[in-house]
Short mmCIF file of C-alpha atoms in Angstrom, two decimals:
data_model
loop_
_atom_site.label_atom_id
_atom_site.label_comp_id
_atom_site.label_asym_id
_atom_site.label_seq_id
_atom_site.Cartn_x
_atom_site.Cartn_y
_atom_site.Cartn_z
CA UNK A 141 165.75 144.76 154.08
CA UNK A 142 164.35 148.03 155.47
CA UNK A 143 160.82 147.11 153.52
CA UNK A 144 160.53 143.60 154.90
CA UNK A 145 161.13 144.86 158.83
CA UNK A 146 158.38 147.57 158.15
CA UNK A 147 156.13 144.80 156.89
CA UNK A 148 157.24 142.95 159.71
CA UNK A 149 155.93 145.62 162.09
CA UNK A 150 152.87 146.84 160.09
CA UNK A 151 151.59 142.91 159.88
CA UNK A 152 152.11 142.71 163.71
CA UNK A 153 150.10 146.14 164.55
CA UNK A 154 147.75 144.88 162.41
CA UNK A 155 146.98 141.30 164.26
CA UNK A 156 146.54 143.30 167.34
CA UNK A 157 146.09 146.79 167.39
CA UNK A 158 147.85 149.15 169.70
CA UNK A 159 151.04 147.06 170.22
CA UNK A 160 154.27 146.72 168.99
CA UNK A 161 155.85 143.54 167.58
CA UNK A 162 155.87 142.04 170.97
CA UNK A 163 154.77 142.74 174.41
CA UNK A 164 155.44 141.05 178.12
CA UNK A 165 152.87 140.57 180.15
CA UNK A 166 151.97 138.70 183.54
CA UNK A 167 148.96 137.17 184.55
CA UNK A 168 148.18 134.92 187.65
CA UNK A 169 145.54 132.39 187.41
CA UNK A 170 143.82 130.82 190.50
CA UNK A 171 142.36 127.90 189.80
CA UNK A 172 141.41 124.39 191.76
CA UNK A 173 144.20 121.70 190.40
CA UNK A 174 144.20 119.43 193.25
CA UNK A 175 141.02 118.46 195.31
CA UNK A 176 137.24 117.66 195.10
CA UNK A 177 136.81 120.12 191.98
CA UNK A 178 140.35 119.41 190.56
CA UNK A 179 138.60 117.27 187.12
CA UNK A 180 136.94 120.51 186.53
CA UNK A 181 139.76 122.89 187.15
CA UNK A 182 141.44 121.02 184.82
CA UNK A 183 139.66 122.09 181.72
CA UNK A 184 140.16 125.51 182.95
CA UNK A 185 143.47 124.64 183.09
CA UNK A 186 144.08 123.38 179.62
CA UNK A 187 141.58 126.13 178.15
CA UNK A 188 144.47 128.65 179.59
CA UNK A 189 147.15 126.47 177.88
CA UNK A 190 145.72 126.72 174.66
CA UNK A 191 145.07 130.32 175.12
CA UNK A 192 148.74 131.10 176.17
CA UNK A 193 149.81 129.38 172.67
CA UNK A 194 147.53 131.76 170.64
CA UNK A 195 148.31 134.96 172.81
CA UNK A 196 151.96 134.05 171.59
CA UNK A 197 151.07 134.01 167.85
CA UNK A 198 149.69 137.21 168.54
CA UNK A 199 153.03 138.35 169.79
CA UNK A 200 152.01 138.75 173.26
CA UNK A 201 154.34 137.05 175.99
CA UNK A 202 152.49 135.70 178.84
CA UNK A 203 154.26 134.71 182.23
CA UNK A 204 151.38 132.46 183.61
CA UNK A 205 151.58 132.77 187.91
CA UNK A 206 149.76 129.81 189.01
CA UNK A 207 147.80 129.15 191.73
CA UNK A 208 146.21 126.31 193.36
CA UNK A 209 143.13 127.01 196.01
CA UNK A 210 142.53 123.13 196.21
CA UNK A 211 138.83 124.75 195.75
CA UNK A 212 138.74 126.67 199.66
CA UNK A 213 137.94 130.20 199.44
CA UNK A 214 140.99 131.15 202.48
CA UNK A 215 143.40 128.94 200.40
CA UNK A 216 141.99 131.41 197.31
CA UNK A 217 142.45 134.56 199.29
CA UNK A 218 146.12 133.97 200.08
CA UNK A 219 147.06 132.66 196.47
CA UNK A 220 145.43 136.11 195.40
CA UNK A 221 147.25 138.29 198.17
CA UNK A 222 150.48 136.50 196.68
CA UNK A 223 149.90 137.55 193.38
CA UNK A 224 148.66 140.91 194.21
CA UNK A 225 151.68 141.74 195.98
CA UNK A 226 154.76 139.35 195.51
CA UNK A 227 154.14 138.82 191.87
CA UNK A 228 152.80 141.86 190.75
CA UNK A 229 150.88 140.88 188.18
CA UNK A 230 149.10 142.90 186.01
CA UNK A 231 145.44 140.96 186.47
CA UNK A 232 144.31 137.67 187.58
CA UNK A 233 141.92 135.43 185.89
CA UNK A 234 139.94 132.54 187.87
CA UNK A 235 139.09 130.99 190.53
CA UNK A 236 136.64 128.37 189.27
CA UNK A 237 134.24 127.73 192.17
CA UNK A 238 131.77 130.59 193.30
CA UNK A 239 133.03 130.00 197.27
CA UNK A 240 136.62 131.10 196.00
CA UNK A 241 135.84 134.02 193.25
CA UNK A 242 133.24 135.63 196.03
CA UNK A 243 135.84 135.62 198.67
CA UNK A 244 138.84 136.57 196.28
CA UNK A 245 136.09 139.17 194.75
CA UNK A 246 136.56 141.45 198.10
CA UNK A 247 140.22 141.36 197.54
CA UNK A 248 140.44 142.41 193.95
CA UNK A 249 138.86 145.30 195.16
CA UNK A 250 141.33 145.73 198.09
CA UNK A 251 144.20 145.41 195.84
CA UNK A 252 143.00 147.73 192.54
CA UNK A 253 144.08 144.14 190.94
CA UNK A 254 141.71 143.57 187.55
CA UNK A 255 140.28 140.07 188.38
CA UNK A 256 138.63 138.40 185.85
CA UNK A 257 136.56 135.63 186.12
CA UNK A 258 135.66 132.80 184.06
CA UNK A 259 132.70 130.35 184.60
CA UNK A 260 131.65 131.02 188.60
CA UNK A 261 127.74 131.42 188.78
CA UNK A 262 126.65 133.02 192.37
CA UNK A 263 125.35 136.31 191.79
CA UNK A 264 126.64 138.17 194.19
CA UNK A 265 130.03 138.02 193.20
CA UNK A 266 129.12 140.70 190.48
CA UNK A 267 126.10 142.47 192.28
CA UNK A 268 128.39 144.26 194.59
CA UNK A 269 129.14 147.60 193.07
CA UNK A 270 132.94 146.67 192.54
CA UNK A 271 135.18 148.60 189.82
CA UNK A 272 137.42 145.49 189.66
CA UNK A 273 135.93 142.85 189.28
CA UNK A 274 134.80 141.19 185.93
CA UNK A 275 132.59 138.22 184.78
CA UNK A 276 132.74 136.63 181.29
CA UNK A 277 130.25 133.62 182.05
CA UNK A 278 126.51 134.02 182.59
CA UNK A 279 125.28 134.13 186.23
CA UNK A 280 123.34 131.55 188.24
CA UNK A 281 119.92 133.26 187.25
CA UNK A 282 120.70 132.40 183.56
CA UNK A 283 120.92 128.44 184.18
CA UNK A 284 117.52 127.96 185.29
CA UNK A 285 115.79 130.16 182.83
CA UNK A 286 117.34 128.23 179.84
CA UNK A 287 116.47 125.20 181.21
CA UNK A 288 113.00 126.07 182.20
CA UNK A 289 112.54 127.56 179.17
CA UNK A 290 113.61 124.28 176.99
CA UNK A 291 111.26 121.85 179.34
CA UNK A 292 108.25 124.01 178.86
CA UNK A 293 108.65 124.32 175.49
CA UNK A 294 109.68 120.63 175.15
CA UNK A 295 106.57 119.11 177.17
CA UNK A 296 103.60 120.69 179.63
CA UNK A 297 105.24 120.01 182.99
CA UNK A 298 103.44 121.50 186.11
CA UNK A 299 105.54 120.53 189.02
CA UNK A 300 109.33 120.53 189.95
CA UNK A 301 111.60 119.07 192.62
CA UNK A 302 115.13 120.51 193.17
CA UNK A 303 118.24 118.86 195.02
CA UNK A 304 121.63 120.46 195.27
CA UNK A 305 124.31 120.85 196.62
CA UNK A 306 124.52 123.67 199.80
CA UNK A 307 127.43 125.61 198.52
CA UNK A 308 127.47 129.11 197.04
CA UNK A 309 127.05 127.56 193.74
CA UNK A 310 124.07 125.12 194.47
CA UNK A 311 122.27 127.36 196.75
CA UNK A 312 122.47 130.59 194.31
CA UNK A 313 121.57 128.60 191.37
CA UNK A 314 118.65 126.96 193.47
CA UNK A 315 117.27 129.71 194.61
CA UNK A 316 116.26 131.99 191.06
CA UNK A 317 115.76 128.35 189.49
CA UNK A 318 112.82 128.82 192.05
CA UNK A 319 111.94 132.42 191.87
CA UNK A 320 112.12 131.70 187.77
CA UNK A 321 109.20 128.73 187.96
CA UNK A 322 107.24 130.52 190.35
CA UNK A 323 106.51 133.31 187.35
CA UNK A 324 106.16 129.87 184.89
CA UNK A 325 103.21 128.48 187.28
CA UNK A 326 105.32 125.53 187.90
CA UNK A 327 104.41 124.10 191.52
CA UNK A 328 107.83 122.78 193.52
CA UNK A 329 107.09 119.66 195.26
CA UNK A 330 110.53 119.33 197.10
CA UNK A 331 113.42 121.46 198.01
CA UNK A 332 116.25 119.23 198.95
CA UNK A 333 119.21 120.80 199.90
CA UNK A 334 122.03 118.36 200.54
CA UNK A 335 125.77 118.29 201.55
CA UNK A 336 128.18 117.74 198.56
CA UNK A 337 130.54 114.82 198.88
CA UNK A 338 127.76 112.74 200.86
CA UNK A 339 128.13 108.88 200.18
CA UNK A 340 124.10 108.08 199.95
CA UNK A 341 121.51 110.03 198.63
CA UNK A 342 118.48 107.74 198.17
CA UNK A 343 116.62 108.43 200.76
CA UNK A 344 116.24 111.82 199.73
CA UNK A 345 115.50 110.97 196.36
CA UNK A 346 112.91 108.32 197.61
CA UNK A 347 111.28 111.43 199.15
CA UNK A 348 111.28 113.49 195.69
CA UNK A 349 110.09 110.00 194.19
CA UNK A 350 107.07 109.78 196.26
CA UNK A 351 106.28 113.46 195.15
CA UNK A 352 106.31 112.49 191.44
CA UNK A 353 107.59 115.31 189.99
CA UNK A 354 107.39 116.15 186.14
CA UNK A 355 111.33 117.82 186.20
CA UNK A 356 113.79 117.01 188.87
CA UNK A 357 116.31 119.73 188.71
CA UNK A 358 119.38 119.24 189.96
CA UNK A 359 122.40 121.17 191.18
CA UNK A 360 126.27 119.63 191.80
CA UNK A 361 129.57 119.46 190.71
CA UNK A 362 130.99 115.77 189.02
CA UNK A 363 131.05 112.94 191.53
CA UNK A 364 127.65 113.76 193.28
CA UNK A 365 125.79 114.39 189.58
CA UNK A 366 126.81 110.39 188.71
CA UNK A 367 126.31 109.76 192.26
CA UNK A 368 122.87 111.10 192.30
CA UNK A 369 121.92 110.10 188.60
CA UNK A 370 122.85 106.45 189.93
CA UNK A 371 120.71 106.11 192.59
CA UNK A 372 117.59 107.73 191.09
CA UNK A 373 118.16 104.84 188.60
CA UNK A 374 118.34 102.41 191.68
CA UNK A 375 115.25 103.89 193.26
CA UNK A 376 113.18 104.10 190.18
CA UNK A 377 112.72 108.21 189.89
CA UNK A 378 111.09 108.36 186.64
CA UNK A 379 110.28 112.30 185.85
CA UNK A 380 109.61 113.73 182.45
CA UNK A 381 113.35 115.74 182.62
CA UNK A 382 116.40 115.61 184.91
CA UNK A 383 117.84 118.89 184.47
CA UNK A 384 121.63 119.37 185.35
CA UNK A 385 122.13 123.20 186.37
CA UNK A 386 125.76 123.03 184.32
CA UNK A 387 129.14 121.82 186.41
CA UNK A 388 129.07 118.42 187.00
CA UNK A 389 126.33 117.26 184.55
CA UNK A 390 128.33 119.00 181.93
CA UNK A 391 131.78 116.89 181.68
CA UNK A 392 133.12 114.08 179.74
CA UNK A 393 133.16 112.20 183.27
CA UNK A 394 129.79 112.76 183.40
CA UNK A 395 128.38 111.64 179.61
CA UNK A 396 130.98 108.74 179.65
CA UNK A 397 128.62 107.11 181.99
CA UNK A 398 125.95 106.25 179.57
CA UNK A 399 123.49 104.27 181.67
CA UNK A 400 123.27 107.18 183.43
CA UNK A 401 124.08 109.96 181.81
CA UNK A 402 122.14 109.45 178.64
CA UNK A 403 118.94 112.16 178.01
CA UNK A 404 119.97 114.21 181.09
CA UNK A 405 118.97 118.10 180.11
CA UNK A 406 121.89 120.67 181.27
CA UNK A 407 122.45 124.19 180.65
CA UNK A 408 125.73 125.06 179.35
CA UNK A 409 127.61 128.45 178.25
CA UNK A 410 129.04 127.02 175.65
CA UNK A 411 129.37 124.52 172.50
CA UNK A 412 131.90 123.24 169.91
CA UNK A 413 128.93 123.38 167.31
CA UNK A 414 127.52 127.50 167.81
CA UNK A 415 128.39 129.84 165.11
CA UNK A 416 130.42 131.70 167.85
CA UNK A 417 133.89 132.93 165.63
CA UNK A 418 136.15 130.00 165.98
CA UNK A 419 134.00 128.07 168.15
CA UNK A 420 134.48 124.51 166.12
CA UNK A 421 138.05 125.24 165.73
CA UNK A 422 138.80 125.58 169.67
CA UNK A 423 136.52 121.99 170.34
CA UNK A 424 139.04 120.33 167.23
CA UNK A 425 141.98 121.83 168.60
CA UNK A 426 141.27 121.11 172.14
CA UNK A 427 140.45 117.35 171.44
CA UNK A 428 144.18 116.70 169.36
CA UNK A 429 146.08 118.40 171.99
CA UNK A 430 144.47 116.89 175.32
CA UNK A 431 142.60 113.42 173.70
CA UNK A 432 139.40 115.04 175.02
CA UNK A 433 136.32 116.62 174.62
CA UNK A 434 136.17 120.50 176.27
CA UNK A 435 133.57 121.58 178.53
CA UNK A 436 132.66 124.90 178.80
CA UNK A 437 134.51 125.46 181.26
CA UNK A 438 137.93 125.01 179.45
CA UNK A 439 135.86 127.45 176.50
CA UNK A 440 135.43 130.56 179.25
CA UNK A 441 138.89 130.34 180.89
CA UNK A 442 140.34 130.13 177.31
CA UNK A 443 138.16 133.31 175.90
CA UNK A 444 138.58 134.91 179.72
CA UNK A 445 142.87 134.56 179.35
CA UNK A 446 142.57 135.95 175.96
CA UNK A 447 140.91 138.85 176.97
CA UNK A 448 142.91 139.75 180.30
CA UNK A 449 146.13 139.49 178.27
CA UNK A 450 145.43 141.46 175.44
CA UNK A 451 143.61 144.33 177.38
CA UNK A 452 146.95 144.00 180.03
CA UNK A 453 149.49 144.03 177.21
CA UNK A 454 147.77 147.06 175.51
CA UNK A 455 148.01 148.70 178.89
CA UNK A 456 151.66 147.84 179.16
CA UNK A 457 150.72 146.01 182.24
CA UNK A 458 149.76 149.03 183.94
CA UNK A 459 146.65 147.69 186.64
CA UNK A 460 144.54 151.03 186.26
CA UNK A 461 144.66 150.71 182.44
CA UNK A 462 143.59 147.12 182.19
CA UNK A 463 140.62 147.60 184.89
CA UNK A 464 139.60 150.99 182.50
CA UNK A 465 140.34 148.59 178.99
CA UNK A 466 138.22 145.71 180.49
CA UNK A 467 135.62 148.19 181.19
CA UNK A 468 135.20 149.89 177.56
CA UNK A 469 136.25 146.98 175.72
CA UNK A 470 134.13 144.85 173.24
CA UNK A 471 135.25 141.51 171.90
CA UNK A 472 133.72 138.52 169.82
CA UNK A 473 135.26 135.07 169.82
CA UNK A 474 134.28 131.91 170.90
CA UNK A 475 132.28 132.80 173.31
CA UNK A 476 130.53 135.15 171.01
CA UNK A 477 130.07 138.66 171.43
CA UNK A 478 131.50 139.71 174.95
CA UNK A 479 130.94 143.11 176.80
CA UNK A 480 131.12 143.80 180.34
CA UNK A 481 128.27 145.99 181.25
CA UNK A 482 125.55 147.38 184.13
CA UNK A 483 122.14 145.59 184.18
CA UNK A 484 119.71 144.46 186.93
CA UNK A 485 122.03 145.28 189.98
CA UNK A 486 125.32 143.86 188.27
CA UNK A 487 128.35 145.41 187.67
CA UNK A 488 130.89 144.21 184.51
CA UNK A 489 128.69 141.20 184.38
CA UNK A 490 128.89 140.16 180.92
CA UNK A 491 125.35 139.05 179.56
CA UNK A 492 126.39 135.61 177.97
CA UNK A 493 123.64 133.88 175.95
CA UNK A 494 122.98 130.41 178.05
CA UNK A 495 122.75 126.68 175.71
CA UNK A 496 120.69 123.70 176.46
CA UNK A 497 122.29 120.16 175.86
CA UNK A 498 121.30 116.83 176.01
CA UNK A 499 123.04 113.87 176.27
CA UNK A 500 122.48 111.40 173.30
CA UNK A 501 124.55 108.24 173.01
CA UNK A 502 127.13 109.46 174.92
CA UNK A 503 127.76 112.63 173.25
CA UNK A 504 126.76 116.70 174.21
CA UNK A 505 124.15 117.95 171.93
CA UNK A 506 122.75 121.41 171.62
CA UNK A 507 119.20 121.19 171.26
CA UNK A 508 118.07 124.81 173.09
CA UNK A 509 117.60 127.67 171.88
CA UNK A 510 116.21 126.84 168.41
CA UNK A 511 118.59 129.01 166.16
CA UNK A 512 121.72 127.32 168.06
CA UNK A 513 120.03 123.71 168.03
CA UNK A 514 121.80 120.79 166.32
CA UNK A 515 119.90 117.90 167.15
CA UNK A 516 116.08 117.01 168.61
CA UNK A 517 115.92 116.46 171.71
CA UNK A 518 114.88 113.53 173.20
CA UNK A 519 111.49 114.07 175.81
CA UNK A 520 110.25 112.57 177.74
CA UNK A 521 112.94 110.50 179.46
CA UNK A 522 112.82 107.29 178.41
CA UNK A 523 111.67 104.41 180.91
CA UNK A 524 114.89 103.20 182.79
CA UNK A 525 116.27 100.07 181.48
#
């Protein structure tokens, strides 16, 4: 009897080093369930779920606080105050948007509370200088270089027009998608910033069509990528590339509407078909338990929860532990290898290796960078039909 509980306890060191058989730990999650970007935050959501499942088998204990910021930075700064101080919990992972995880950003740091978070682009949030706050997913500057580097390797374009979206997300992402072409000789045509959530946008894509542009790159979350894929259908754009700068051109949503959808270029930070450890196992898993295909989205918040438990747990939930284990740690799972370190101006940014996709008959194919290609790509876009 003695033999089998000190197998027992060996077997459960040895699944996760530095802990006992079991360990307690709570997390808060902000995250935006209800609102514009709640079919997003819901992959984040479920991403968490599955994570929570696994952390279990690992014999960690999570008490998930939730939090809903309905996607408004002020609603995001309150949930995080809550959680800070009511719940005392030992780290927060989240929010989604880059409007909420800049404003909560200020507050981590307020709070000595380890926030983590898991796919929010805008730069700034981790070129600040501040001790406690983490990124997993690759910054803003990272879309546009992936997905300038596929077109000009794909074709010989020589001019660009953007239009996105005048958030924190669209803007940031906009503006090193143009510093990044400037360096590629690429000449931008038009610069069409627009407010998300608008009900029309052809008259500003009738201006980008008169232009001609060889790549139309584009920058929005869900409803206004199909909105604005739509219309430049209606209108006639015809360039050699649309390319979707991730969020909204990067859900099932999205590539369900084929007439649409179908040859779009987006950047991604993640795939069910990379050699990433246990990459094609999440996608498989993901799909029985939700009827669904993940984004990458649901891939970062699930790698992002894995990591703020553990570290917490090992700390025993102690805040200055976790911030000091999030800072020295190393891990590699399905969002392959993941350290978060100092580099051009940012601070725990972790330097995440970007994907290209393209949409092919409805489905998300990796065709960018060569080694993590699966399928050709498809270039020029066809002729409208």
């Amino acid at each position: 009897m003695l033999k089998k509980l000190v197998s027992s306890v060996l077997a459960a060191l040895l699944a996760l080093p530095g802990l006992a058989a079991a360990a307690n730990v709570k997390i808060g999650v902000i995250n935006s369930m209800t609102g514009p970007e709640a079919p997003i935050g819901e992959n984040l959501t479920n991403g968490i779920k599955l994570a929570q499942e696994d952390l279990k088998k690992k014999g960690i204990n999570v008490d998930l606080v939730w939090e809903d910021d309905t996607g408004k930075p002020q609603i995001a700064m309150s949930a995080f105050e809550k959680l800070a101080t009511r719940d005392s919990v030992a780290g927060v992972v989240g929010p989604y948007t880059s409007a909420c995880s800049n404003a909560v950003a200020k507050l981590s740091e307020k709070y000595k509370v380890p926030l983590l978070i898991p796919a929010a682009a805008k730069e700034e949030i981790t070129r600040q200088g501040f001790k406690w706050v983490f990124r997993l997913n690759a910054p803003a500057d990272q879309y546009a270089r992936v997905l300038i580097d596929a077109a000009t390797e794909l074709g010989k374009p020589k001019t660009i027009a953007f239009i996105y979206e005048n958030t924190d997300f669209g803007t940031s992402t906009a503006k090193t998608a143009k510093e990044y072409v400037a360096k590629r000789g690429l000449r931008v045509v038009a610069d069409e910033p627009y407010s998300k959530g608008s009900p029309d946008y052809r008259s500003t894509l009738s201006k980008i069509k008169a232009q001609k542009p060889d790549l139309v790159f584009m920058v929005s979350y869900v409803a206004d990528a199909i909105l604005l894929m739509r219309q430049a259908r209606e209108i006639g754009l015809q360039p050699q590339a649309f390319l979707g700068g991730g969020a909204g051109f990067t859900t099932v949503q999205f590539a369900k509407e084929r007439e649409i959808s179908n040859y779009v270029l987006s950047c991604t930070q993640w795939t069910d078909d990379v050699d990433w450890p246990g990459a094609r196992d999440f996608g498989k898993r993901y799909k029985a338990k939700f009827g669904k295909e993940p984004t990458y989205h649901a891939a970062c918040a699930y790698e992002a929860m894995m990591i703020m438990a553990e570290t917490a747990a090992r700390a025993g939930g102690n805040r200055d532990k976790t911030r000091a284990g999030l800072e020295s740690g190393k891990w590699n799972g399905i969002m392959g290898e993941v350290k978060f370190t100092r580099y051009e101006g940012f601070t725990n940014q972790n330097r995440h290796q970007m994907l290209v996709q393209q949409i092919q008959n409805g489905r998300y194919e990796t065709i960018f960078p060569k080694k993590f290609a699966t399928k050709k790509a498809v270039y020029p876009f066809p002729r409208w039909k």
